[in-house]
Every structure is written in C-alpha cells, then in structure tokens.
Tab-separated table of C-alpha atoms in Angstrom:
chain	number	residue	atom	x	y	z
A	1	UNK	CA	0.000	0.000	0.000
A	2	UNK	CA	2.827	2.424	0.881
A	3	UNK	CA	4.493	1.750	-2.456
A	4	UNK	CA	1.197	2.293	-4.255
A	5	UNK	CA	0.580	5.600	-2.458
A	6	UNK	CA	4.128	6.773	-3.220
A	7	UNK	CA	3.755	5.972	-6.919
A	8	UNK	CA	0.396	7.732	-7.048
A	9	UNK	CA	1.750	10.852	-5.349
A	10	UNK	CA	4.717	11.019	-7.748
A	11	UNK	CA	2.350	10.612	-10.686
A	12	UNK	CA	0.182	13.428	-9.311
A	13	UNK	CA	3.153	15.801	-9.103
A	14	UNK	CA	4.319	15.019	-12.661
A	15	UNK	CA	0.752	15.380	-13.939
A	16	UNK	CA	0.372	18.802	-12.345
A	17	UNK	CA	3.705	19.962	-13.830
A	18	UNK	CA	2.574	18.861	-17.295
A	19	UNK	CA	-0.814	20.543	-16.824
A	20	UNK	CA	0.833	23.792	-15.727
A	21	UNK	CA	2.897	23.887	-18.928
A	22	UNK	CA	-0.155	23.160	-21.081
A	23	UNK	CA	-2.321	25.742	-19.298
A	24	UNK	CA	0.304	28.453	-19.687
A	25	UNK	CA	0.894	27.558	-23.341
A	26	UNK	CA	-2.820	27.544	-24.200
A	27	UNK	CA	-3.388	30.934	-22.562
A	28	UNK	CA	-0.485	32.361	-24.555
A	29	UNK	CA	-1.634	30.887	-27.897
A	30	UNK	CA	-3.974	33.732	-28.975
A	31	UNK	CA	-2.127	36.690	-30.525
A	32	UNK	CA	-1.283	39.514	-28.152
A	33	UNK	CA	-1.805	39.578	-24.409
A	34	UNK	CA	-3.963	41.294	-21.794
A	35	UNK	CA	-2.227	44.621	-22.416
A	36	UNK	CA	-3.087	44.421	-26.125
A	37	UNK	CA	-6.780	44.009	-25.289
A	38	UNK	CA	-6.581	46.769	-22.674
A	39	UNK	CA	-4.988	49.262	-25.099
A	40	UNK	CA	-7.540	48.409	-27.801
A	41	UNK	CA	-10.333	49.100	-25.298
A	42	UNK	CA	-8.835	52.471	-24.353
A	43	UNK	CA	-8.436	53.476	-27.994
A	44	UNK	CA	-12.034	52.414	-28.701
A	45	UNK	CA	-13.098	54.987	-26.088
A	46	UNK	CA	-11.283	57.723	-28.022
A	47	UNK	CA	-8.181	57.978	-25.797
A	48	UNK	CA	-4.646	57.890	-27.135
A	49	UNK	CA	-1.924	55.687	-25.655
A	50	UNK	CA	1.689	56.769	-26.140
A	51	UNK	CA	4.554	54.351	-26.739
A	52	UNK	CA	6.122	55.322	-23.394
A	53	UNK	CA	2.929	54.441	-21.551
A	54	UNK	CA	2.682	51.105	-23.372
A	55	UNK	CA	6.280	50.271	-22.400
A	56	UNK	CA	5.617	51.320	-18.799
A	57	UNK	CA	2.538	49.087	-18.614
A	58	UNK	CA	4.433	46.135	-20.074
A	59	UNK	CA	7.127	46.482	-17.437
A	60	UNK	CA	4.499	47.018	-14.717
A	61	UNK	CA	2.664	43.791	-15.594
A	62	UNK	CA	5.857	41.838	-16.323
A	63	UNK	CA	4.818	41.241	-19.926
A	64	UNK	CA	8.182	42.405	-21.266
A	65	UNK	CA	9.896	39.271	-19.935
A	66	UNK	CA	10.407	36.104	-22.025
A	67	UNK	CA	7.633	33.503	-21.829
A	68	UNK	CA	9.769	31.000	-19.963
A	69	UNK	CA	10.567	33.593	-17.307
A	70	UNK	CA	6.868	34.550	-16.998
A	71	UNK	CA	6.063	30.855	-16.556
A	72	UNK	CA	8.696	30.373	-13.850
A	73	UNK	CA	7.476	33.444	-11.957
A	74	UNK	CA	3.904	32.173	-12.131
A	75	UNK	CA	4.690	28.585	-11.088
A	76	UNK	CA	6.981	29.730	-8.262
A	77	UNK	CA	4.191	31.892	-6.929
A	78	UNK	CA	1.720	28.994	-7.125
A	79	UNK	CA	4.033	26.724	-5.134
A	80	UNK	CA	4.363	29.440	-2.489
A	81	UNK	CA	0.584	29.947	-2.328
A	82	UNK	CA	0.599	33.200	-4.320
A	83	UNK	CA	-2.000	32.953	-7.106
A	84	UNK	CA	-0.820	36.174	-8.712
A	85	UNK	CA	-2.465	39.483	-9.576
A	86	UNK	CA	-5.506	39.882	-11.826
A	87	UNK	CA	-4.972	42.526	-14.497
A	88	UNK	CA	-8.676	42.755	-15.326
A	89	UNK	CA	-9.954	43.223	-11.761
A	90	UNK	CA	-6.864	45.039	-10.391
A	91	UNK	CA	-6.949	42.724	-7.365
A	92	UNK	CA	-5.060	39.651	-6.181
A	93	UNK	CA	-6.421	36.495	-7.784
A	94	UNK	CA	-7.170	35.031	-4.345
A	95	UNK	CA	-9.502	37.956	-3.579
A	96	UNK	CA	-11.273	37.767	-6.948
A	97	UNK	CA	-11.910	34.030	-6.613
A	98	UNK	CA	-12.701	34.273	-2.899
A	99	UNK	CA	-15.560	36.709	-3.508
A	100	UNK	CA	-17.333	34.194	-5.730
A	101	UNK	CA	-16.388	30.979	-3.946
A	102	UNK	CA	-19.097	30.773	-1.191
A	103	UNK	CA	-22.059	31.037	-3.585
A	104	UNK	CA	-20.292	28.755	-6.075
A	105	UNK	CA	-19.806	26.062	-3.435
A	106	UNK	CA	-23.390	26.436	-2.228
A	107	UNK	CA	-24.872	26.178	-5.727
A	108	UNK	CA	-22.850	23.226	-6.943
A	109	UNK	CA	-22.905	21.297	-3.660
A	110	UNK	CA	-26.703	21.603	-3.705
A	111	UNK	CA	-26.689	20.404	-7.330
A	112	UNK	CA	-24.586	17.325	-6.501
A	113	UNK	CA	-26.889	16.448	-3.582
A	114	UNK	CA	-29.936	16.933	-5.826
A	115	UNK	CA	-28.493	14.674	-8.537
A	116	UNK	CA	-27.687	11.817	-6.143
A	117	UNK	CA	-30.915	12.049	-4.136
A	118	UNK	CA	-33.062	11.948	-7.266
A	119	UNK	CA	-31.109	9.571	-9.509
A	120	UNK	CA	-30.259	6.749	-7.098
A	121	UNK	CA	-33.847	5.840	-6.014
A	122	UNK	CA	-35.099	6.111	-9.604
A	123	UNK	CA	-32.178	4.116	-11.027
A	124	UNK	CA	-32.583	1.349	-8.442
A	125	UNK	CA	-36.344	1.151	-8.985
A	126	UNK	CA	-35.966	1.048	-12.792
A	127	UNK	CA	-33.407	-1.769	-12.587
A	128	UNK	CA	-35.453	-3.874	-10.166
A	129	UNK	CA	-38.658	-3.332	-12.177
A	130	UNK	CA	-37.202	-3.804	-15.653
A	131	UNK	CA	-39.584	-3.297	-18.598
A	132	UNK	CA	-42.474	-2.251	-16.363
A	133	UNK	CA	-44.642	0.731	-17.314
A	134	UNK	CA	-42.918	2.744	-14.599
A	135	UNK	CA	-39.515	1.808	-16.006
A	136	UNK	CA	-40.575	2.906	-19.507
A	137	UNK	CA	-41.998	6.185	-18.162
A	138	UNK	CA	-38.881	6.989	-16.144
A	139	UNK	CA	-36.675	6.082	-19.123
A	140	UNK	CA	-38.674	8.486	-21.301
A	141	UNK	CA	-38.222	11.280	-18.751
A	142	UNK	CA	-34.511	10.472	-18.585
A	143	UNK	CA	-34.088	10.727	-22.359
A	144	UNK	CA	-36.117	13.950	-22.323
A	145	UNK	CA	-33.790	15.386	-19.681
A	146	UNK	CA	-30.727	14.434	-21.712
A	147	UNK	CA	-32.154	15.935	-24.899
A	148	UNK	CA	-33.288	19.271	-23.433
A	149	UNK	CA	-30.639	22.014	-23.719
A	150	UNK	CA	-29.782	23.411	-20.299
A	151	UNK	CA	-29.884	27.043	-21.428
A	152	UNK	CA	-33.398	26.562	-22.841
A	153	UNK	CA	-34.603	24.929	-19.618
A	154	UNK	CA	-33.005	27.808	-17.671
A	155	UNK	CA	-34.958	30.422	-19.627
A	156	UNK	CA	-38.235	28.488	-19.190
A	157	UNK	CA	-37.794	28.017	-15.435
A	158	UNK	CA	-36.741	31.643	-14.965
A	159	UNK	CA	-39.961	32.764	-16.651
A	160	UNK	CA	-42.230	30.507	-14.600
A	161	UNK	CA	-40.396	31.307	-11.355
A	162	UNK	CA	-40.975	35.000	-12.012
A	163	UNK	CA	-44.641	34.550	-13.003
A	164	UNK	CA	-45.660	32.044	-10.337
A	165	UNK	CA	-43.460	32.981	-7.362
A	166	UNK	CA	-42.406	36.550	-8.165
A	167	UNK	CA	-38.738	35.570	-8.091
A	168	UNK	CA	-36.467	38.191	-9.644
A	169	UNK	CA	-34.836	37.049	-12.872
A	170	UNK	CA	-31.089	36.444	-12.764
A	171	UNK	CA	-28.685	36.157	-9.880
A	172	UNK	CA	-28.867	34.115	-6.692
A	173	UNK	CA	-30.631	36.739	-4.579
A	174	UNK	CA	-32.927	39.732	-4.860
A	175	UNK	CA	-31.193	42.973	-5.986
A	176	UNK	CA	-31.649	44.655	-2.574
A	177	UNK	CA	-29.547	41.943	-0.893
A	178	UNK	CA	-26.539	41.999	-3.239
A	179	UNK	CA	-24.403	44.395	-1.176
A	180	UNK	CA	-26.240	43.866	2.130
A	181	UNK	CA	-24.640	41.929	5.020
A	182	UNK	CA	-25.718	38.341	5.575
A	183	UNK	CA	-28.996	37.898	7.455
A	184	UNK	CA	-31.894	35.443	7.591
A	185	UNK	CA	-33.733	37.528	5.007
A	186	UNK	CA	-30.759	37.394	2.635
A	187	UNK	CA	-30.372	33.639	3.207
A	188	UNK	CA	-34.075	33.181	2.459
A	189	UNK	CA	-33.679	35.126	-0.781
A	190	UNK	CA	-30.729	32.918	-1.790
A	191	UNK	CA	-32.712	29.738	-1.088
A	192	UNK	CA	-35.694	31.112	-3.042
A	193	UNK	CA	-33.461	31.692	-6.084
A	194	UNK	CA	-31.324	28.564	-5.638
A	195	UNK	CA	-33.782	25.902	-6.786
A	196	UNK	CA	-33.922	27.132	-10.393
A	197	UNK	CA	-30.185	26.773	-11.226
A	198	UNK	CA	-29.983	23.555	-9.163
A	199	UNK	CA	-32.758	21.946	-11.236
A	200	UNK	CA	-31.330	23.298	-14.506
A	201	UNK	CA	-27.730	22.209	-13.891
A	202	UNK	CA	-28.746	18.930	-12.271
A	203	UNK	CA	-31.262	17.777	-14.904
A	204	UNK	CA	-28.776	16.403	-17.428
A	205	UNK	CA	-26.595	14.902	-14.693
A	206	UNK	CA	-29.592	13.247	-13.070
A	207	UNK	CA	-30.842	11.767	-16.330
A	208	UNK	CA	-27.414	10.443	-17.250
A	209	UNK	CA	-26.777	8.967	-13.807
A	210	UNK	CA	-30.161	7.165	-13.816
A	211	UNK	CA	-29.310	5.445	-17.100
A	212	UNK	CA	-25.823	4.456	-15.931
A	213	UNK	CA	-26.990	3.153	-12.577
A	214	UNK	CA	-29.799	1.178	-14.199
A	215	UNK	CA	-27.444	-0.416	-16.739
A	216	UNK	CA	-24.747	-1.242	-14.156
A	217	UNK	CA	-27.236	-2.656	-11.679
A	218	UNK	CA	-28.950	-4.803	-14.317
A	219	UNK	CA	-25.557	-6.220	-15.270
A	220	UNK	CA	-24.818	-7.139	-11.654
A	221	UNK	CA	-28.292	-8.580	-10.988
A	222	UNK	CA	-27.744	-11.202	-13.707
A	223	UNK	CA	-24.442	-12.462	-12.319
A	224	UNK	CA	-23.954	-15.897	-10.836
A	225	UNK	CA	-23.379	-14.739	-7.253
A	226	UNK	CA	-26.887	-13.218	-7.172
A	227	UNK	CA	-28.379	-16.541	-8.252
A	228	UNK	CA	-26.366	-18.281	-5.542
A	229	UNK	CA	-27.555	-15.808	-2.916
A	230	UNK	CA	-31.163	-16.381	-3.952
A	231	UNK	CA	-30.652	-20.145	-3.745
A	232	UNK	CA	-29.446	-19.727	-0.161
A	233	UNK	CA	-32.728	-18.023	0.721
A	234	UNK	CA	-31.535	-14.429	1.173
A	235	UNK	CA	-34.208	-11.763	0.783
A	236	UNK	CA	-34.211	-9.646	-2.379
A	237	UNK	CA	-33.613	-6.464	-0.396
A	238	UNK	CA	-30.573	-7.912	1.363
A	239	UNK	CA	-29.157	-9.289	-1.876
A	240	UNK	CA	-29.626	-5.926	-3.609
A	241	UNK	CA	-27.954	-3.720	-1.030
A	242	UNK	CA	-25.191	-6.098	0.040
A	243	UNK	CA	-23.815	-7.145	-3.339
A	244	UNK	CA	-25.129	-5.784	-6.704
A	245	UNK	CA	-25.671	-2.180	-5.633
A	246	UNK	CA	-22.245	-2.051	-4.024
A	247	UNK	CA	-20.576	-3.270	-7.216
A	248	UNK	CA	-22.697	-0.992	-9.414
A	249	UNK	CA	-21.464	2.085	-7.524
A	250	UNK	CA	-17.904	1.796	-8.854
A	251	UNK	CA	-18.361	4.319	-11.721
A	252	UNK	CA	-19.918	6.846	-9.350
A	253	UNK	CA	-17.019	6.558	-6.915
A	254	UNK	CA	-14.697	7.089	-9.875
A	255	UNK	CA	-16.634	10.290	-10.679
A	256	UNK	CA	-15.123	11.998	-7.616
A	257	UNK	CA	-12.317	13.205	-9.861
A	258	UNK	CA	-14.807	15.341	-11.790
A	259	UNK	CA	-17.208	16.183	-8.952
A	260	UNK	CA	-14.662	18.145	-6.900
A	261	UNK	CA	-13.701	20.634	-9.658
A	262	UNK	CA	-17.339	20.888	-10.760
A	263	UNK	CA	-18.330	21.992	-7.266
A	264	UNK	CA	-15.931	24.912	-7.640
A	265	UNK	CA	-16.212	25.827	-11.319
A	266	UNK	CA	-19.919	25.145	-11.819
A	267	UNK	CA	-21.678	25.334	-15.161
A	268	UNK	CA	-20.156	28.201	-17.124
A	269	UNK	CA	-22.905	28.491	-19.759
A	270	UNK	CA	-25.795	28.307	-17.288
A	271	UNK	CA	-24.101	30.772	-14.956
A	272	UNK	CA	-23.693	33.211	-17.850
A	273	UNK	CA	-27.313	32.759	-19.031
A	274	UNK	CA	-28.746	33.181	-15.527
A	275	UNK	CA	-26.299	35.934	-14.456
A	276	UNK	CA	-25.064	33.888	-11.498
A	277	UNK	CA	-22.191	35.397	-9.464
A	278	UNK	CA	-20.110	32.211	-9.574
A	279	UNK	CA	-16.601	31.433	-10.763
A	280	UNK	CA	-17.789	30.177	-14.172
A	281	UNK	CA	-18.395	33.568	-15.830
A	282	UNK	CA	-15.237	34.888	-14.150
A	283	UNK	CA	-13.172	32.146	-15.821
A	284	UNK	CA	-14.806	32.803	-19.191
A	285	UNK	CA	-14.118	36.544	-18.917
A	286	UNK	CA	-10.478	36.005	-17.896
A	287	UNK	CA	-9.884	33.725	-20.892
A	288	UNK	CA	-11.378	36.289	-23.277
A	289	UNK	CA	-9.249	39.109	-21.881
A	290	UNK	CA	-6.135	36.901	-21.571
A	291	UNK	CA	-5.838	37.697	-17.879
A	292	UNK	CA	-2.960	35.262	-17.515
A	293	UNK	CA	-2.692	34.995	-13.741
A	294	UNK	CA	-6.436	34.782	-13.051
A	295	UNK	CA	-7.205	32.230	-15.787
A	296	UNK	CA	-4.048	30.182	-15.287
A	297	UNK	CA	-4.188	30.070	-11.488
A	298	UNK	CA	-7.863	29.146	-11.435
A	299	UNK	CA	-7.365	26.408	-14.051
A	300	UNK	CA	-4.472	25.030	-12.013
A	301	UNK	CA	-6.666	25.073	-8.920
A	302	UNK	CA	-9.237	22.995	-10.802
A	303	UNK	CA	-6.475	20.656	-11.982
A	304	UNK	CA	-5.324	20.113	-8.393
A	305	UNK	CA	-8.889	19.311	-7.337
A	306	UNK	CA	-9.219	16.868	-10.238
A	307	UNK	CA	-5.989	15.045	-9.413
A	308	UNK	CA	-6.816	14.906	-5.703
A	309	UNK	CA	-10.328	13.680	-6.521
A	310	UNK	CA	-8.940	10.897	-8.713
A	311	UNK	CA	-6.550	9.879	-5.923
A	312	UNK	CA	-9.383	9.711	-3.384
A	313	UNK	CA	-11.601	7.772	-5.799
A	314	UNK	CA	-8.825	5.216	-6.419
A	315	UNK	CA	-8.489	4.578	-2.687
A	316	UNK	CA	-12.259	4.302	-2.210
A	317	UNK	CA	-12.594	1.922	-5.157
A	318	UNK	CA	-9.873	-0.321	-3.760
A	319	UNK	CA	-11.671	-0.399	-0.402
A	320	UNK	CA	-15.150	-0.852	-1.905
A	321	UNK	CA	-14.473	-3.558	-4.476
A	322	UNK	CA	-12.025	-6.380	-3.593
A	323	UNK	CA	-11.813	-7.250	-7.295
A	324	UNK	CA	-9.831	-4.065	-7.869
A	325	UNK	CA	-6.111	-4.432	-7.280
A	326	UNK	CA	-3.679	-1.645	-6.533
A	327	UNK	CA	-1.199	-2.656	-9.203
A	328	UNK	CA	0.844	-4.717	-6.692
A	329	UNK	CA	1.583	-8.303	-7.618
A	330	UNK	CA	0.369	-10.848	-5.138
A	331	UNK	CA	3.033	-12.575	-3.085
A	332	UNK	CA	3.841	-16.038	-4.275
C-alpha cells in the first residue's frame, strides 16, 4: 500500500507539472496579451496611448519578460501559495476568486446532492422493475432530460419562477440583498433563487446517472453470485444492497475526480445565461481578456482538485471492491 501511495503521489506531481505547462501555453496561444486588449479598449473609447505608456505598462505587468521567465514566476508563486495578480480586476487572484467561492460552493454542492438524491432511487427502482410501465416512463423522462438544452430549460424556469413565485430574474438573490450583510432575510432570498439553477444544472446529470446506474445494476443482478444468494434463501432487499448495488457504484465513486472541480467551477454556460455570481463567468471573462494569472491560477486550482479527486476515488474503489487491485503483484 505504501508503495502504491508513493507511486500515485509522484504521478500526481508530474501530472500537475505537465498541466501547468499546457495551461500556460494555451493561454499564450492567442495573438497579443492582456495589455493588447486593454490598449484596444482604451483606444475604442477615443483615448490615445503613447509608446512610453505602453512600455511602462508592459514592465508594470511583467509582460516584457520572455515567456519562460513569466512561466517560472507564475509557477513559483503557485508553489508558495501566491495565485498572482488579476490585471482585469486590479486585485489579487485570491480575492477575486474568494468573492465568488461561497455562492459557487453552495450552488454546486446543492446540485450534486440533488443529482444523487433523485437519480439513485429512480435508477434502483428502474433496474429492479425492468420493462415495467414505470420503467418505460422513467426512461422516457430520462431521455427527455438528456435531450433538453440546459440554457433553454433555464430560460423556461426563470420565466415561470418570475410569473408564479415573483422571483427576480437572474442572480442568486434579490437585488436589494446583493451588497447587504448576511442575514436570515438574505439567506431566504438565496434559497428562493437557488432551486432554479440547481434543477437546470442537475437535470442532465440526473438523467445520465439514472441510465448508468440502471445499466450497471442490471448487469450485476444477472451475475452468478446473485443466483447463488437467492438459492441460499436471502431476501431480495438484502441481496440488492449487500452485493449488486455495491458493485454498481464503482463508476460513481470514480466520478469523484470530476465532482470536486465541478463543485468549484460550476456550469459556465448556465451561470452566464442566468447571471449567477459564480466562478464560471469569471473564468470565461479572464480567458477572453487573456488575464494570464487569473485564468491560469484558477485552471491550475481545478487541476489540483481533479488530481486529488482521482486519488481519493482510487483509494475508495480499492476499499469498496475487492476485485480491484492496486497494481501490486500478489506474493507467491
């Protein structure tokens, strides 16, 4: 086990180094840099920018240095816990991300809970009642959820929430609470607005998870060990929860690698459509403006969460399913 953990940790470090190089290279691929976009914006407003000012700004932002030196400065700061300085927001990256993190965590954690609470009972029921009318009806709803574009569902739910409940359109709270300190009234406004994005973001994930759980569970229910358990007189409920369901959960444990970054990043398109103050639109804006430190540091943060999530899922899978080996040859 110690050797396995050591190998995994070394692989994680090498993976993060490779990701850091790729992230930095991809951000630098478009022509120009943040200063180019900034100068073009100033000139579009009718102001003139002299060559001396351009040179001063390049030195101020460190954009006059070679790319390899910019990369080393950025990576060294990341290792030391310094995420850098956002050109677009004129604030440290940690402050820009920190302002949006609480609502992002709340929204996406609620979405994950919604997906699991809805999909697991439906998936189990569909698998244990295969080809029943209920199974066909739930399958139809699942396909409908997969086929419906999230942005279209967001617009529909926003309209009905405004008409039926008087909920303000856009955002995660009423406008009067945006700059107000936290209180029970503000929390109530957040909860009143929260259900719409949770249902929108969670619909596709719920539908997909129902189909996967149903397929995996059906595969396990037809295995020989289930027949043997039935022959020994075990109840159907005990057989289901002790063996097939446990084995069918392997793909969902493996999904931890994607769940952790999703909790932080959220759905970028839905957040933009619904004007949600989460980290998704912030990331999209930083990529458009080539805000190197904000985009790069946040993408690296997501990469760290992904790698850590995969590491945790590997350990849980090894503990959950004895058929999974850790890559260590058995002693002979």
